[in-house]
Amino acid sequence: MAKKRRPQTKAAAPQIKDGEIPVVGAREPCPCGSGRRYKACHGRSAAHAVTELVQRPFEGLQGECDWVALRELVPAATVELKLKDELPEGVPSVTLATVLPMAWPALRRDNGAVLLGLQNDTASGDLSRDLADTLRRALAAEPGTPVAAERAAADGPRLQDLLDPAAPFEPQVHSGFEFWVEDAENATGEVAASLERANAAAIPTARLDGLEGAYWCETPEKNHLRWVMDHPEEKLLDALARLHAAGTSSLGEGTRLVGSFRAHGLVVPVWDLPSGTSADDVAKPAAAFAERLAAALDTDAPLTPEERRARGGLTNRQVTLS
């Protein structure tokens, strides 16, 4: 007996462009009309786009270390961004902000200026592509409106494609979130209350002048220096271990290198500082440490037993943020 043929539905199904294909259940027919289940058709590329993680999303941008710090460590900061192309008519400026009210991905002000939020959950594994998609939609949004989160196209542009590679990246760290509104001094009602709540939760933070990625912060128990570095991880850990074993990894009396974070492909060494130690107090010792670290990074000799033990301790105290 001849096998019964499956009805041919592909030709009769409506043809949909890739960018218009909606997300459906994994076992449902793919909306493209192929006759296959979604998970075996367009759902495969969609899942890949969502799960593939770009380890260093800000690599190639000016100030990569500061991008990582503003994403993970700094409560309130802004940076003026310059695009490769001219700004659209009616957009006077584009500003990166650590966080925006209501965790909006972006905001188009009444005057047309764009604020792009950095500390937001994103739909894919490429933070740079997600931020670039949000930025493009913010540039075209109506003035006075927030920009909602959406899934970026897997082949869409990244920040590296949109931003001027020669423009400096100069973070301005703020004590609060008054940059949310254009006239914060005269804010009233719920706006003023929201600002007050956000400001109360912000940890005092300052960037050390001349040291990319280095940020002092004040907490009730003790202060800290958290320093995002773009040296290769294994070489940096070796260098830190050499200094730690030699007793030269501190930033002065009462300070101690206690471990590191790993964030967006970079290592972030962390020092405990005595309470009362200000950003100005630690700036000069940090600059001197940078010179010692540079010398240690140039050393290729095998680690001594003491240095290997120091490296093991630093590795055991490493925490991954992203």
Short mmCIF file of C-alpha atoms in Angstrom, two decimals, residues 35-268:
data_model
loop_
_atom_site.label_atom_id
_atom_site.label_comp_id
_atom_site.label_asym_id
_atom_site.label_seq_id
_atom_site.Cartn_x
_atom_site.Cartn_y
_atom_site.Cartn_z
CA GLY A 35 5.64 23.23 7.55
CA ARG A 36 8.25 22.58 10.23
CA ARG A 37 7.94 23.21 13.94
CA TYR A 38 9.11 26.61 15.11
CA LYS A 39 11.98 25.17 17.19
CA ALA A 40 13.37 23.40 14.11
CA CYS A 41 12.98 26.41 11.83
CA HIS A 42 13.21 30.12 12.69
CA GLY A 43 13.11 29.34 16.40
CA ARG A 44 16.57 27.83 16.12
CA SER A 45 18.21 31.07 15.01
CA ALA A 46 16.14 33.07 17.49
CA ALA A 47 17.23 30.84 20.38
CA HIS A 48 20.84 31.06 19.23
CA ALA A 49 20.65 34.86 19.12
CA VAL A 50 19.21 34.96 22.65
CA THR A 51 21.66 32.55 24.26
CA GLU A 52 24.97 33.29 22.52
CA LEU A 53 26.98 35.38 24.96
CA VAL A 54 29.44 38.02 23.80
CA GLN A 55 32.08 37.92 26.52
CA ARG A 56 33.39 41.47 25.95
CA PRO A 57 30.48 43.50 24.53
CA PHE A 58 32.31 46.83 24.89
CA GLU A 59 35.60 45.71 23.34
CA GLY A 60 36.76 48.19 20.71
CA LEU A 61 34.92 51.15 22.24
CA GLN A 62 36.73 54.10 23.76
CA GLY A 63 36.84 53.61 27.55
CA GLU A 64 35.92 49.91 27.66
CA CYS A 65 36.87 49.73 31.35
CA ASP A 66 34.62 52.68 32.19
CA TRP A 67 31.74 51.15 30.19
CA VAL A 68 32.00 48.04 32.37
CA ALA A 69 32.26 50.09 35.57
CA LEU A 70 29.18 52.15 34.70
CA ARG A 71 27.26 49.01 33.83
CA GLU A 72 28.11 47.09 37.02
CA LEU A 73 29.56 49.31 39.75
CA VAL A 74 28.54 52.97 39.54
CA PRO A 75 25.07 54.07 40.73
CA ALA A 76 24.72 57.46 39.05
CA ALA A 77 26.78 58.70 36.11
CA THR A 78 26.36 60.13 32.62
CA VAL A 79 28.54 60.34 29.51
CA GLU A 80 27.99 62.44 26.41
CA LEU A 81 28.12 60.17 23.34
CA LYS A 82 29.13 61.17 19.82
CA LEU A 83 27.78 59.21 16.86
CA LYS A 84 29.67 58.42 13.66
CA ASP A 85 26.88 60.07 11.67
CA GLU A 86 25.25 63.44 12.21
CA LEU A 87 22.48 63.53 14.79
CA PRO A 88 18.97 63.47 13.32
CA GLU A 89 17.18 66.80 13.08
CA GLY A 90 15.63 67.69 16.42
CA VAL A 91 18.07 65.59 18.50
CA PRO A 92 20.48 68.02 20.18
CA SER A 93 22.45 65.39 22.12
CA VAL A 94 22.80 61.72 23.12
CA THR A 95 23.73 60.92 26.71
CA LEU A 96 24.53 57.54 28.25
CA ALA A 97 23.13 57.16 31.78
CA THR A 98 23.76 54.39 34.27
CA VAL A 99 20.04 54.04 34.99
CA LEU A 100 16.83 55.84 34.06
CA PRO A 101 13.56 56.25 35.99
CA MET A 102 11.31 53.19 35.92
CA ALA A 103 14.30 51.29 34.48
CA TRP A 104 13.43 52.61 31.02
CA PRO A 105 15.89 51.43 28.35
CA ALA A 106 15.93 54.94 26.88
CA LEU A 107 14.12 58.26 27.03
CA ARG A 108 13.52 61.01 24.48
CA ARG A 109 13.21 64.26 26.40
CA ASP A 110 10.68 66.97 25.55
CA ASN A 111 13.52 68.98 23.99
CA GLY A 112 14.47 66.03 21.75
CA ALA A 113 17.62 64.97 23.63
CA VAL A 114 18.15 61.22 24.05
CA LEU A 115 19.09 59.44 27.28
CA LEU A 116 20.27 55.83 26.88
CA GLY A 117 20.11 53.60 29.98
CA LEU A 118 22.99 51.18 30.55
CA GLN A 119 21.92 49.14 33.59
CA ASN A 120 19.01 47.22 32.06
CA ASP A 121 18.22 43.57 31.39
CA THR A 122 18.61 42.74 27.71
CA ALA A 123 17.04 40.11 25.49
CA SER A 124 20.13 38.67 23.82
CA GLY A 125 23.65 37.72 24.79
CA ASP A 126 25.14 40.76 23.04
CA LEU A 127 24.70 43.80 25.23
CA SER A 128 26.29 46.06 22.63
CA ARG A 129 23.77 45.04 19.95
CA ASP A 130 20.83 45.46 22.33
CA LEU A 131 21.97 48.95 23.36
CA ALA A 132 22.52 49.96 19.74
CA ASP A 133 19.00 48.84 18.84
CA THR A 134 17.56 50.83 21.75
CA LEU A 135 19.58 53.89 20.72
CA ARG A 136 18.36 53.76 17.12
CA ARG A 137 14.74 53.54 18.25
CA ALA A 138 15.26 56.38 20.75
CA LEU A 139 16.61 58.64 17.99
CA ALA A 140 13.35 58.13 16.09
CA ALA A 141 10.98 58.27 19.09
CA GLU A 142 8.54 61.09 19.67
CA PRO A 143 9.86 63.79 22.03
CA GLY A 144 8.67 63.32 25.60
CA THR A 145 8.38 59.52 25.42
CA PRO A 146 10.25 56.57 26.96
CA VAL A 147 11.54 53.73 24.76
CA ALA A 148 10.40 50.20 25.62
CA ALA A 149 12.55 47.08 25.56
CA GLU A 150 12.49 44.99 22.39
CA ARG A 151 14.48 42.08 20.98
CA ALA A 152 17.16 43.33 18.61
CA ALA A 153 17.67 41.70 15.23
CA ALA A 154 20.49 39.15 15.31
CA ASP A 155 22.24 40.97 12.44
CA GLY A 156 21.57 44.50 13.66
CA PRO A 157 24.29 47.09 14.31
CA ARG A 158 26.30 47.23 17.53
CA LEU A 159 27.49 50.26 19.49
CA GLN A 160 30.84 49.87 17.74
CA ASP A 161 29.02 50.54 14.44
CA LEU A 162 27.17 53.65 15.67
CA LEU A 163 29.58 55.52 17.95
CA ASP A 164 32.51 57.68 16.83
CA PRO A 165 35.62 55.61 17.67
CA ALA A 166 37.76 58.71 18.10
CA ALA A 167 35.46 60.53 20.53
CA PRO A 168 36.64 60.48 24.18
CA PHE A 169 34.56 58.62 26.76
CA GLU A 170 34.45 60.89 29.84
CA PRO A 171 32.09 59.75 32.64
CA GLN A 172 30.60 62.33 34.97
CA VAL A 173 29.80 60.69 38.31
CA HIS A 174 26.86 62.25 40.17
CA SER A 175 25.89 62.15 43.83
CA GLY A 176 22.25 61.57 42.84
CA PHE A 177 19.84 61.15 39.96
CA GLU A 178 18.87 64.76 39.30
CA PHE A 179 19.92 64.23 35.68
CA TRP A 180 16.66 62.31 35.24
CA VAL A 181 14.72 65.55 34.93
CA GLU A 182 15.51 68.83 33.21
CA ASP A 183 14.57 71.02 36.20
CA ALA A 184 15.33 68.88 39.26
CA GLU A 185 15.50 71.86 41.64
CA ASN A 186 11.82 72.62 41.07
CA ALA A 187 10.59 69.02 41.05
CA THR A 188 7.51 68.37 43.18
CA GLY A 189 5.12 65.57 44.07
CA GLU A 190 5.87 62.04 42.90
CA VAL A 191 8.86 63.17 40.83
CA ALA A 192 10.53 64.72 43.86
CA ALA A 193 9.68 61.68 46.01
CA SER A 194 11.11 59.31 43.41
CA LEU A 195 14.34 61.29 43.23
CA GLU A 196 14.61 61.32 47.01
CA ARG A 197 14.20 57.52 47.22
CA ALA A 198 16.73 56.87 44.47
CA ASN A 199 19.28 59.28 45.92
CA ALA A 200 18.99 57.70 49.37
CA ALA A 201 19.89 54.28 47.95
CA ALA A 202 22.93 55.44 45.95
CA ILE A 203 26.35 54.53 47.36
CA PRO A 204 28.73 57.53 47.28
CA THR A 205 31.12 56.89 44.38
CA ALA A 206 33.92 58.80 42.65
CA ARG A 207 36.17 58.15 39.65
CA LEU A 208 39.91 58.51 40.17
CA ASP A 209 41.28 61.10 37.76
CA GLY A 210 43.68 59.77 35.15
CA LEU A 211 43.02 56.09 35.93
CA GLU A 212 40.55 54.49 33.54
CA GLY A 213 38.07 52.20 35.24
CA ALA A 214 39.13 53.04 38.84
CA TYR A 215 36.25 53.94 41.18
CA TRP A 216 36.25 54.67 44.92
CA CYS A 217 33.09 54.03 46.90
CA GLU A 218 31.96 54.55 50.50
CA THR A 219 29.99 51.99 52.49
CA PRO A 220 28.95 52.00 56.16
CA GLU A 221 31.60 49.45 57.25
CA LYS A 222 34.58 50.41 55.08
CA ASN A 223 35.45 52.07 51.80
CA HIS A 224 36.62 50.32 48.63
CA LEU A 225 38.52 50.86 45.42
CA ARG A 226 37.17 48.80 42.51
CA TRP A 227 39.35 49.01 39.42
CA VAL A 228 38.28 47.57 36.06
CA MET A 229 41.36 46.51 34.06
CA ASP A 230 41.62 45.36 30.45
CA HIS A 231 44.82 43.30 30.73
CA PRO A 232 44.50 39.61 29.73
CA GLU A 233 43.06 37.80 32.74
CA GLU A 234 45.74 35.14 33.28
CA LYS A 235 48.60 37.63 32.90
CA LEU A 236 46.89 40.12 35.22
CA LEU A 237 46.31 37.49 37.92
CA ASP A 238 49.96 36.45 37.69
CA ALA A 239 51.06 40.09 38.08
CA LEU A 240 48.74 40.70 41.04
CA ALA A 241 50.05 37.50 42.66
CA ARG A 242 53.65 38.66 42.26
CA LEU A 243 52.84 41.97 43.96
CA HIS A 244 50.75 40.30 46.67
CA ALA A 245 53.51 37.82 47.53
CA ALA A 246 56.04 40.68 47.65
CA GLY A 247 53.81 42.69 50.02
CA THR A 248 53.38 45.50 47.49
CA SER A 249 49.75 45.00 46.43
CA SER A 250 48.25 47.41 48.98
CA LEU A 251 47.47 51.10 48.50
CA GLY A 252 48.93 52.24 51.79
CA GLU A 253 48.51 51.64 55.50
CA GLY A 254 45.28 49.88 56.42
CA THR A 255 44.43 48.98 52.78
CA ARG A 256 44.31 45.45 51.38
CA LEU A 257 43.78 43.75 48.03
CA VAL A 258 40.95 41.38 48.92
CA GLY A 259 40.02 39.75 45.60
CA SER A 260 38.39 40.61 42.30
CA PHE A 261 35.24 40.56 40.23
CA ARG A 262 34.96 39.36 36.66
CA ALA A 263 32.61 41.46 34.55
CA HIS A 264 31.99 41.48 30.78
CA GLY A 265 35.29 39.71 30.09
CA LEU A 266 37.43 41.98 32.28
CA VAL A 267 38.94 41.55 35.76
CA VAL A 268 38.08 44.05 38.52
#
